[in-house]
PDB file of C-alpha atoms in Angstrom:
ATOM      1  CA  MET A   1     126.127 142.100  42.744  1.00 47.00           C
ATOM      2  CA  ALA A   2     125.085 142.665  46.339  1.00 51.00           C
ATOM      3  CA  ALA A   3     126.657 145.499  48.286  1.00 49.00           C
ATOM      4  CA  GLU A   4     129.618 144.681  50.518  1.00 49.00           C
ATOM      5  CA  ARG A   5     128.159 143.877  53.936  1.00 49.00           C
ATOM      6  CA  LYS A   6     128.966 145.754  57.119  1.00 50.00           C
ATOM      7  CA  THR A   7     128.062 144.800  60.664  1.00 72.00           C
ATOM      8  CA  SER A   8     125.889 147.904  61.030  1.00 85.00           C
ATOM      9  CA  PRO A   9     124.874 149.448  57.713  1.00 95.00           C
ATOM     10  CA  LEU A  10     123.828 153.076  57.814  1.00 97.00           C
ATOM     11  CA  VAL A  11     120.640 152.463  55.792  1.00 98.00           C
ATOM     12  CA  SER A  12     118.275 149.499  55.699  1.00 98.00           C
ATOM     13  CA  VAL A  13     116.368 149.384  52.415  1.00 98.00           C
ATOM     14  CA  ILE A  14     113.058 147.501  52.591  1.00 98.00           C
ATOM     15  CA  ILE A  15     111.259 146.201  49.502  1.00 98.00           C
ATOM     16  CA  PRO A  16     107.879 144.504  50.082  1.00 98.00           C
ATOM     17  CA  THR A  17     106.746 142.438  47.112  1.00 98.00           C
ATOM     18  CA  PHE A  18     104.192 139.970  45.813  1.00 97.00           C
ATOM     19  CA  ASN A  19     104.366 138.272  42.394  1.00 97.00           C
ATOM     20  CA  ARG A  20     106.212 141.115  40.671  1.00 96.00           C
ATOM     21  CA  LEU A  21     109.378 139.318  39.606  1.00 97.00           C
ATOM     22  CA  ALA A  22     110.141 141.468  36.549  1.00 95.00           C
ATOM     23  CA  PHE A  23     109.528 144.703  38.444  1.00 96.00           C
ATOM     24  CA  LEU A  24     111.436 143.439  41.478  1.00 98.00           C
ATOM     25  CA  GLU A  25     114.553 142.636  39.470  1.00 98.00           C
ATOM     26  CA  GLU A  26     114.666 146.226  38.226  1.00 98.00           C
ATOM     27  CA  ALA A  27     113.954 147.657  41.693  1.00 98.00           C
ATOM     28  CA  VAL A  28     116.755 145.615  43.262  1.00 98.00           C
ATOM     29  CA  LYS A  29     119.156 146.679  40.512  1.00 98.00           C
ATOM     30  CA  SER A  30     118.304 150.329  41.213  1.00 98.00           C
ATOM     31  CA  VAL A  31     119.351 149.797  44.844  1.00 98.00           C
ATOM     32  CA  GLU A  32     122.529 147.970  43.859  1.00 98.00           C
ATOM     33  CA  ASN A  33     123.396 150.878  41.549  1.00 98.00           C
ATOM     34  CA  GLN A  34     123.373 153.440  44.370  1.00 98.00           C
ATOM     35  CA  THR A  35     126.456 155.626  44.531  1.00 98.00           C
ATOM     36  CA  SER A  36     126.309 155.346  48.320  1.00 96.00           C
ATOM     37  CA  ARG A  37     127.223 151.797  49.375  1.00 95.00           C
ATOM     38  CA  ASP A  38     126.484 151.862  53.105  1.00 96.00           C
ATOM     39  CA  TRP A  39     123.222 149.927  53.013  1.00 98.00           C
ATOM     40  CA  GLU A  40     121.586 146.548  53.435  1.00 98.00           C
ATOM     41  CA  LEU A  41     118.631 145.344  51.384  1.00 98.00           C
ATOM     42  CA  ILE A  42     115.743 143.426  52.956  1.00 98.00           C
ATOM     43  CA  ILE A  43     113.205 141.878  50.570  1.00 98.00           C
ATOM     44  CA  VAL A  44     109.951 140.928  52.311  1.00 98.00           C
ATOM     45  CA  ASP A  45     107.944 138.538  50.155  1.00 98.00           C
ATOM     46  CA  ASP A  46     104.189 138.145  50.659  1.00 97.00           C
ATOM     47  CA  GLY A  47     103.833 134.546  49.476  1.00 97.00           C
ATOM     48  CA  SER A  48     104.857 134.921  45.835  1.00 97.00           C
ATOM     49  CA  ASN A  49     104.696 131.930  43.483  1.00 96.00           C
ATOM     50  CA  ASP A  50     106.248 133.465  40.348  1.00 96.00           C
ATOM     51  CA  GLY A  51     109.928 132.803  41.011  1.00 96.00           C
ATOM     52  CA  THR A  52     110.392 135.806  43.288  1.00 97.00           C
ATOM     53  CA  ILE A  53     111.674 133.734  46.205  1.00 97.00           C
ATOM     54  CA  GLU A  54     114.260 131.925  44.097  1.00 97.00           C
ATOM     55  CA  TYR A  55     115.445 135.196  42.550  1.00 98.00           C
ATOM     56  CA  ALA A  56     115.648 136.990  45.914  1.00 98.00           C
ATOM     57  CA  ARG A  57     117.705 134.174  47.436  1.00 97.00           C
ATOM     58  CA  ALA A  58     120.115 134.282  44.514  1.00 98.00           C
ATOM     59  CA  THR A  59     120.793 138.016  45.000  1.00 97.00           C
ATOM     60  CA  GLY A  60     122.479 137.418  48.344  1.00 97.00           C
ATOM     61  CA  HIS A  61     120.344 140.067  50.036  1.00 98.00           C
ATOM     62  CA  THR A  62     118.205 139.359  53.080  1.00 98.00           C
ATOM     63  CA  LEU A  63     114.954 137.598  52.197  1.00 98.00           C
ATOM     64  CA  ILE A  64     112.009 137.237  54.554  1.00 98.00           C
ATOM     65  CA  SER A  65     109.109 135.212  53.144  1.00 97.00           C
ATOM     66  CA  ARG A  66     105.668 134.717  54.672  1.00 96.00           C
ATOM     67  CA  ARG A  67     102.201 133.557  53.757  1.00 96.00           C
ATOM     68  CA  HIS A  68     100.193 135.990  51.652  1.00 96.00           C
ATOM     69  CA  SER A  69      98.480 138.762  53.593  1.00 95.00           C
ATOM     70  CA  GLY A  70      97.932 141.607  51.114  1.00 93.00           C
ATOM     71  CA  ARG A  71      98.952 144.090  53.821  1.00 94.00           C
ATOM     72  CA  PRO A  72     101.867 146.317  52.743  1.00 94.00           C
ATOM     73  CA  GLY A  73     102.140 147.889  56.198  1.00 96.00           C
ATOM     74  CA  LEU A  74     102.647 144.469  57.772  1.00 97.00           C
ATOM     75  CA  LEU A  75     105.392 143.638  55.263  1.00 97.00           C
ATOM     76  CA  ARG A  76     107.207 146.921  55.830  1.00 98.00           C
ATOM     77  CA  ASN A  77     107.017 146.435  59.610  1.00 98.00           C
ATOM     78  CA  ILE A  78     108.551 142.982  59.269  1.00 98.00           C
ATOM     79  CA  GLY A  79     111.422 144.601  57.405  1.00 98.00           C
ATOM     80  CA  ILE A  80     111.760 147.399  59.972  1.00 98.00           C
ATOM     81  CA  ARG A  81     112.028 144.859  62.800  1.00 98.00           C
ATOM     82  CA  ALA A  82     114.800 143.043  60.942  1.00 98.00           C
ATOM     83  CA  ALA A  83     116.647 146.249  59.998  1.00 98.00           C
ATOM     84  CA  LYS A  84     120.083 147.083  61.405  1.00 97.00           C
ATOM     85  CA  GLY A  85     120.541 150.544  59.900  1.00 98.00           C
ATOM     86  CA  ALA A  86     120.247 153.871  61.677  1.00 97.00           C
ATOM     87  CA  TYR A  87     117.936 154.896  58.835  1.00 98.00           C
ATOM     88  CA  VAL A  88     115.231 153.013  56.976  1.00 98.00           C
ATOM     89  CA  ALA A  89     114.333 153.606  53.329  1.00 98.00           C
ATOM     90  CA  PHE A  90     111.368 152.045  51.550  1.00 98.00           C
ATOM     91  CA  LEU A  91     111.127 151.034  47.912  1.00 98.00           C
ATOM     92  CA  ASP A  92     107.929 149.617  46.445  1.00 97.00           C
ATOM     93  CA  SER A  93     108.782 146.739  44.141  1.00 97.00           C
ATOM     94  CA  ASP A  94     107.300 148.491  41.090  1.00 95.00           C
ATOM     95  CA  ASP A  95     109.289 151.713  41.651  1.00 97.00           C
ATOM     96  CA  LEU A  96     112.898 152.651  40.898  1.00 98.00           C
ATOM     97  CA  TRP A  97     115.579 154.788  42.529  1.00 98.00           C
ATOM     98  CA  LYS A  98     117.967 157.092  40.737  1.00 98.00           C
ATOM     99  CA  PRO A  99     121.600 156.147  41.584  1.00 98.00           C
ATOM    100  CA  GLU A 100     122.209 159.198  43.784  1.00 98.00           C
ATOM    101  CA  LYS A 101     119.033 158.846  45.882  1.00 98.00           C
ATOM    102  CA  CYS A 102     120.534 157.326  49.043  1.00 98.00           C
ATOM    103  CA  GLY A 103     123.638 159.466  48.929  1.00 98.00           C
ATOM    104  CA  LYS A 104     121.753 162.747  48.670  1.00 98.00           C
ATOM    105  CA  GLN A 105     119.445 161.847  51.529  1.00 98.00           C
ATOM    106  CA  LEU A 106     122.363 160.838  53.735  1.00 98.00           C
ATOM    107  CA  SER A 107     123.969 164.182  52.928  1.00 98.00           C
ATOM    108  CA  PHE A 108     120.738 165.867  53.987  1.00 98.00           C
ATOM    109  CA  PHE A 109     120.774 164.117  57.356  1.00 98.00           C
ATOM    110  CA  SER A 110     124.453 164.923  57.803  1.00 97.00           C
ATOM    111  CA  SER A 111     123.672 168.633  57.423  1.00 97.00           C
ATOM    112  CA  HIS A 112     120.377 168.400  59.367  1.00 97.00           C
ATOM    113  CA  PRO A 113     121.298 166.110  62.294  1.00 94.00           C
ATOM    114  CA  HIS A 114     118.063 166.739  64.201  1.00 95.00           C
ATOM    115  CA  SER A 115     115.782 165.789  61.302  1.00 97.00           C
ATOM    116  CA  VAL A 116     114.078 162.392  61.404  1.00 98.00           C
ATOM    117  CA  ILE A 117     112.528 162.138  57.932  1.00 98.00           C
ATOM    118  CA  CYS A 118     113.424 163.212  54.423  1.00 98.00           C
ATOM    119  CA  HIS A 119     111.590 162.627  51.151  1.00 98.00           C
ATOM    120  CA  THR A 120     112.240 163.614  47.547  1.00 98.00           C
ATOM    121  CA  ARG A 121     110.462 164.581  44.387  1.00 95.00           C
ATOM    122  CA  GLU A 122     109.435 161.675  42.148  1.00 95.00           C
ATOM    123  CA  ILE A 123     108.701 161.146  38.476  1.00 94.00           C
ATOM    124  CA  TRP A 124     105.256 159.649  37.941  1.00 88.00           C
ATOM    125  CA  LEU A 125     104.883 157.202  35.070  1.00 84.00           C
ATOM    126  CA  ARG A 126     101.584 155.676  34.016  1.00 80.00           C
ATOM    127  CA  ASN A 127     101.763 153.053  31.289  1.00 73.00           C
ATOM    128  CA  GLY A 128     105.166 154.445  30.394  1.00 72.00           C
ATOM    129  CA  ASN A 129     103.998 158.068  30.068  1.00 73.00           C
ATOM    130  CA  ILE A 130     105.142 160.864  32.391  1.00 74.00           C
ATOM    131  CA  ILE A 131     102.306 162.368  34.432  1.00 74.00           C
ATOM    132  CA  SER A 132     102.614 166.114  34.951  1.00 62.00           C
ATOM    133  CA  GLN A 133     102.789 167.347  38.549  1.00 67.00           C
ATOM    134  CA  LYS A 134     102.402 171.036  37.722  1.00 66.00           C
ATOM    135  CA  GLY A 135      99.161 171.211  39.679  1.00 66.00           C
ATOM    136  CA  GLN A 136     100.768 169.891  42.868  1.00 67.00           C
ATOM    137  CA  THR A 137     101.004 172.998  45.033  1.00 68.00           C
ATOM    138  CA  HIS A 138     101.026 171.483  48.519  1.00 79.00           C
ATOM    139  CA  LYS A 139     103.747 172.225  51.052  1.00 84.00           C
ATOM    140  CA  ARG A 140     106.451 169.561  51.023  1.00 92.00           C
ATOM    141  CA  SER A 141     108.868 170.531  53.800  1.00 96.00           C
ATOM    142  CA  GLY A 142     108.765 171.797  57.351  1.00 97.00           C
ATOM    143  CA  ARG A 143     105.501 171.553  59.274  1.00 96.00           C
ATOM    144  CA  ILE A 144     103.245 169.986  56.653  1.00 97.00           C
ATOM    145  CA  PHE A 145     100.533 168.325  58.756  1.00 97.00           C
ATOM    146  CA  GLY A 146      97.724 170.454  57.297  1.00 96.00           C
ATOM    147  CA  ASP A 147      98.720 169.590  53.725  1.00 95.00           C
ATOM    148  CA  ALA A 148      99.306 165.923  54.589  1.00 96.00           C
ATOM    149  CA  LEU A 149      95.680 165.646  55.728  1.00 97.00           C
ATOM    150  CA  LYS A 150      94.396 166.295  52.204  1.00 94.00           C
ATOM    151  CA  LYS A 151      96.102 163.314  50.591  1.00 90.00           C
ATOM    152  CA  CYS A 152      99.262 161.235  50.809  1.00 91.00           C
ATOM    153  CA  ILE A 153     101.877 163.819  49.837  1.00 94.00           C
ATOM    154  CA  ILE A 154     104.877 161.705  50.852  1.00 96.00           C
ATOM    155  CA  GLY A 155     105.621 158.810  48.506  1.00 95.00           C
ATOM    156  CA  PRO A 156     106.832 155.717  50.418  1.00 97.00           C
ATOM    157  CA  SER A 157     109.582 155.046  47.878  1.00 98.00           C
ATOM    158  CA  THR A 158     110.961 158.567  48.420  1.00 98.00           C
ATOM    159  CA  VAL A 159     111.326 158.292  52.197  1.00 98.00           C
ATOM    160  CA  MET A 160     114.386 157.882  54.352  1.00 98.00           C
ATOM    161  CA  ILE A 161     113.595 157.989  58.064  1.00 98.00           C
ATOM    162  CA  ASN A 162     115.366 157.571  61.371  1.00 98.00           C
ATOM    163  CA  ARG A 163     114.641 153.997  62.457  1.00 98.00           C
ATOM    164  CA  GLU A 164     114.385 154.712  66.191  1.00 97.00           C
ATOM    165  CA  ALA A 165     111.963 157.602  65.590  1.00 97.00           C
ATOM    166  CA  LEU A 166     109.879 155.405  63.281  1.00 97.00           C
ATOM    167  CA  ILE A 167     109.633 152.695  65.924  1.00 97.00           C
ATOM    168  CA  ARG A 168     108.684 155.275  68.588  1.00 95.00           C
ATOM    169  CA  GLU A 169     105.847 156.515  66.364  1.00 94.00           C
ATOM    170  CA  GLY A 170     104.456 152.973  66.082  1.00 94.00           C
ATOM    171  CA  MET A 171     105.444 152.094  62.485  1.00 97.00           C
ATOM    172  CA  PHE A 172     102.666 151.181  60.020  1.00 97.00           C
ATOM    173  CA  HIS A 173      99.193 149.995  61.004  1.00 94.00           C
ATOM    174  CA  GLU A 174      99.219 146.383  59.887  1.00 93.00           C
ATOM    175  CA  ASP A 175      95.512 145.859  59.222  1.00 88.00           C
ATOM    176  CA  ILE A 176      95.061 148.628  56.626  1.00 89.00           C
ATOM    177  CA  GLU A 177      95.161 147.421  53.022  1.00 89.00           C
ATOM    178  CA  ILE A 178      95.430 150.873  51.430  1.00 93.00           C
ATOM    179  CA  ALA A 179      96.432 154.313  52.810  1.00 94.00           C
ATOM    180  CA  GLU A 180      98.539 152.825  55.593  1.00 96.00           C
ATOM    181  CA  ASP A 181     101.295 155.208  54.520  1.00 97.00           C
ATOM    182  CA  TYR A 182      98.897 158.194  54.621  1.00 97.00           C
ATOM    183  CA  GLU A 183      98.039 157.384  58.243  1.00 97.00           C
ATOM    184  CA  LEU A 184     101.686 156.961  59.280  1.00 97.00           C
ATOM    185  CA  TRP A 185     102.786 160.240  57.686  1.00 97.00           C
ATOM    186  CA  LEU A 186     100.024 161.999  59.607  1.00 97.00           C
ATOM    187  CA  ARG A 187     101.458 160.654  62.848  1.00 97.00           C
ATOM    188  CA  ILE A 188     104.966 161.650  61.833  1.00 97.00           C
ATOM    189  CA  THR A 189     103.995 165.162  60.723  1.00 97.00           C
ATOM    190  CA  THR A 190     102.103 165.902  63.933  1.00 96.00           C
ATOM    191  CA  HIS A 191     105.400 165.873  65.833  1.00 93.00           C
ATOM    192  CA  HIS A 192     108.202 166.383  63.323  1.00 96.00           C
ATOM    193  CA  GLU A 193     109.291 168.728  60.603  1.00 97.00           C
ATOM    194  CA  VAL A 194     109.795 167.055  57.236  1.00 98.00           C
ATOM    195  CA  GLY A 195     112.900 167.424  55.092  1.00 98.00           C
ATOM    196  CA  TYR A 196     112.571 167.534  51.322  1.00 98.00           C
ATOM    197  CA  ILE A 197     114.993 167.251  48.401  1.00 98.00           C
ATOM    198  CA  ASP A 198     113.483 168.986  45.394  1.00 96.00           C
ATOM    199  CA  GLU A 199     114.939 166.589  42.863  1.00 96.00           C
ATOM    200  CA  PRO A 200     113.202 163.639  41.115  1.00 96.00           C
ATOM    201  CA  LEU A 201     115.194 160.808  42.661  1.00 98.00           C
ATOM    202  CA  VAL A 202     112.440 158.175  42.394  1.00 98.00           C
ATOM    203  CA  ILE A 203     110.528 156.811  39.415  1.00 97.00           C
ATOM    204  CA  LYS A 204     107.008 155.803  40.414  1.00 95.00           C
ATOM    205  CA  ARG A 205     105.469 153.376  37.932  1.00 90.00           C
ATOM    206  CA  GLY A 206     101.672 153.089  37.849  1.00 77.00           C
ATOM    207  CA  GLY A 207      98.883 151.765  35.704  1.00 63.00           C
ATOM    208  CA  HIS A 208      99.493 148.022  36.046  1.00 59.00           C
ATOM    209  CA  PRO A 209      96.494 145.961  37.205  1.00 60.00           C
ATOM    210  CA  ASP A 210      98.002 144.467  40.371  1.00 61.00           C
ATOM    211  CA  GLN A 211      98.259 147.854  42.070  1.00 58.00           C
ATOM    212  CA  LEU A 212      95.815 148.148  44.963  1.00 56.00           C
ATOM    213  CA  SER A 213      94.679 151.555  43.718  1.00 53.00           C
ATOM    214  CA  GLU A 214      93.792 149.899  40.392  1.00 55.00           C
ATOM    215  CA  LYS A 215      92.058 147.019  42.177  1.00 59.00           C
ATOM    216  CA  TYR A 216      89.447 149.285  43.800  1.00 60.00           C
ATOM    217  CA  GLY A 217      89.400 152.252  41.432  1.00 61.00           C
ATOM    218  CA  HIS A 218      89.106 154.770  44.277  1.00 73.00           C
ATOM    219  CA  ILE A 219      91.031 155.546  47.436  1.00 87.00           C
ATOM    220  CA  GLU A 220      88.938 158.047  49.422  1.00 91.00           C
ATOM    221  CA  TYR A 221      87.154 155.258  51.324  1.00 93.00           C
ATOM    222  CA  PHE A 222      90.525 154.003  52.581  1.00 94.00           C
ATOM    223  CA  ARG A 223      91.731 157.484  53.511  1.00 96.00           C
ATOM    224  CA  ILE A 224      88.551 157.938  55.544  1.00 96.00           C
ATOM    225  CA  ARG A 225      89.240 154.715  57.402  1.00 95.00           C
ATOM    226  CA  ALA A 226      92.891 155.642  57.949  1.00 96.00           C
ATOM    227  CA  LEU A 227      91.962 159.124  59.162  1.00 96.00           C
ATOM    228  CA  ARG A 228      89.482 157.692  61.651  1.00 96.00           C
ATOM    229  CA  ILE A 229      92.159 155.343  62.991  1.00 96.00           C
ATOM    230  CA  PHE A 230      94.502 158.318  63.286  1.00 96.00           C
ATOM    231  CA  LEU A 231      91.934 160.335  65.232  1.00 96.00           C
ATOM    232  CA  ASP A 232      91.239 157.395  67.546  1.00 94.00           C
ATOM    233  CA  THR A 233      94.852 156.592  68.349  1.00 93.00           C
ATOM    234  CA  ALA A 234      97.209 159.532  67.716  1.00 92.00           C
ATOM    235  CA  ARG A 235      98.576 161.957  70.317  1.00 91.00           C
ATOM    236  CA  ILE A 236      97.592 165.291  68.791  1.00 95.00           C
ATOM    237  CA  SER A 237      96.860 168.854  69.849  1.00 95.00           C
ATOM    238  CA  ASP A 238      93.377 170.341  69.927  1.00 95.00           C
ATOM    239  CA  GLU A 239      94.153 172.337  66.786  1.00 96.00           C
ATOM    240  CA  GLN A 240      95.424 169.260  64.953  1.00 97.00           C
ATOM    241  CA  ARG A 241      92.276 167.397  65.962  1.00 96.00           C
ATOM    242  CA  ARG A 242      90.114 170.231  64.693  1.00 95.00           C
ATOM    243  CA  LEU A 243      91.900 170.199  61.328  1.00 97.00           C
ATOM    244  CA  ALA A 244      91.719 166.400  61.080  1.00 97.00           C
ATOM    245  CA  GLU A 245      88.006 166.301  61.899  1.00 96.00           C
ATOM    246  CA  LYS A 246      87.325 169.033  59.339  1.00 96.00           C
ATOM    247  CA  GLU A 247      89.174 167.038  56.678  1.00 97.00           C
ATOM    248  CA  LEU A 248      87.414 163.817  57.683  1.00 97.00           C
ATOM    249  CA  SER A 249      84.048 165.520  57.261  1.00 97.00           C
ATOM    250  CA  ARG A 250      85.090 166.817  53.832  1.00 96.00           C
ATOM    251  CA  LYS A 251      86.249 163.382  52.719  1.00 96.00           C
ATOM    252  CA  CYS A 252      83.012 161.783  53.957  1.00 97.00           C
ATOM    253  CA  ARG A 253      80.945 164.233  51.900  1.00 96.00           C
ATOM    254  CA  ILE A 254      83.064 163.605  48.791  1.00 95.00           C
ATOM    255  CA  TYR A 255      82.735 159.856  49.184  1.00 95.00           C
ATOM    256  CA  ALA A 256      79.005 160.126  49.922  1.00 96.00           C
ATOM    257  CA  ARG A 257      78.433 162.030  46.677  1.00 95.00           C
ATOM    258  CA  GLY A 258      80.237 159.281  44.795  1.00 94.00           C
ATOM    259  CA  CYS A 259      78.084 156.637  46.489  1.00 95.00           C
ATOM    260  CA  ARG A 260      74.934 158.486  45.437  1.00 95.00           C
ATOM    261  CA  LYS A 261      76.127 158.620  41.820  1.00 94.00           C
ATOM    262  CA  ARG A 262      76.818 154.865  41.904  1.00 93.00           C
ATOM    263  CA  GLY A 263      73.392 154.135  43.391  1.00 96.00           C
ATOM    264  CA  LYS A 264      74.781 152.999  46.748  1.00 95.00           C
ATOM    265  CA  HIS A 265      72.109 154.720  48.789  1.00 95.00           C
ATOM    266  CA  ASP A 266      72.819 153.029  52.128  1.00 96.00           C
ATOM    267  CA  GLU A 267      76.476 154.027  51.937  1.00 95.00           C
ATOM    268  CA  TYR A 268      75.477 157.538  50.941  1.00 96.00           C
ATOM    269  CA  GLU A 269      73.240 157.878  53.998  1.00 97.00           C
ATOM    270  CA  TYR A 270      75.923 156.503  56.296  1.00 96.00           C
ATOM    271  CA  TYR A 271      78.735 158.798  55.125  1.00 96.00           C
ATOM    272  CA  ILE A 272      76.626 161.929  54.805  1.00 96.00           C
ATOM    273  CA  GLY A 273      75.387 161.211  58.330  1.00 96.00           C
ATOM    274  CA  LEU A 274      78.944 160.656  59.532  1.00 95.00           C
ATOM    275  CA  ALA A 275      79.946 164.033  58.119  1.00 95.00           C
ATOM    276  CA  GLY A 276      77.109 165.668  60.020  1.00 94.00           C
ATOM    277  CA  THR A 277      78.058 163.856  63.209  1.00 93.00           C
ATOM    278  CA  ILE A 278      81.629 165.134  62.942  1.00 92.00           C
ATOM    279  CA  GLU A 279      80.498 168.683  62.286  1.00 90.00           C
ATOM    280  CA  ASN A 280      78.142 168.584  65.272  1.00 88.00           C
ATOM    281  CA  LYS A 281      80.942 167.279  67.526  1.00 76.00           C
ATOM    282  CA  LYS A 282      79.079 164.119  68.453  1.00 57.00           C
ATOM    283  CA  ARG A 283      80.638 160.767  69.285  1.00 52.00           C
ATOM    284  CA  LEU A 284      81.764 159.058  66.076  1.00 55.00           C
ATOM    285  CA  PRO A 285      80.075 155.707  65.369  1.00 55.00           C
ATOM    286  CA  SER A 286      82.336 152.704  64.990  1.00 52.00           C
TER     287      SER A 286
END
C-alpha cells in the first residue's frame, strides 16, 4: 500500500529502473515498509518493456516514463526535478532498504541541522553471498574529499541529501553512463562535511548481468572520465586540484597497465602519456 500522501513530504525517494520488475517490486516494498511515513516515491522508468510500467502505475506512486537512455544520472535528475521533499533519497532498483533507514537519517538531520548529506553503512551481497568489508578503511564522515577521490565511497542507495543543496551543486552529470555518482560526491565533498550512520541500513545486491559494472567488467576507465569532468568543471581549491590531479595520474597508470596486459597498445600509450602530462602540469588533451 502506498504511503498516505501529504502536500509537501519531507523526503522524496527516487528509484530509477529499467527492466528489473522482480527487483523493483522488492525495492518498492522496502520503501513502503519504512517506519517513517513522511515520504513520496518517484519511480523513473527508462523505457522498460517487462511489465514495469504497469506495475508502477498500480502502486499509486509517482511514475515518470521515458525512452531508454541507459543514463542513471539523467533518470535521477528527472526524479529530483519532480521531487517535492526537503530531502532526496535514492534507491537503485536492485537494492533494498531496512525499515528504519529513512527514520534514522531524518533523526540525524534533526540533530545536525546544518548538514546537507548523510549516508549509511550497507550490506554487500553478490549472488546471495555477503561480501566482507573488513578491508574498507577509508574515512566515511566529515571532510572526506581525499578518500572520495580513490573510489566511490558513498553508495547512492545509502544517501539522503538536502534537495536545495543538491540542486545548487548541479545534480548528476547526465551524459556519464558509469561513475556519475562518483563525480557528484566529489563535488559535494569539496564543499560539505558528510554525515554517516554506522549501521547497515541498505542491502546492495550485485552479481546480476544487467548491472553496468558487470557489462564492462572494469570501472577505472569511467572514473578517469568522471574525474576529468570534475577537474574541468568544479569550483575547487588549489590543494583539492593538486590531490585530484595526483589521483587522476594514478588511475591513468593503473588503467594503462591493464591495457598493456590486454594487448591494447594504443590505449596504453594514450593513458601512460596522459599520466605524464598531468605530472608535468601540462594542458590536458581532450
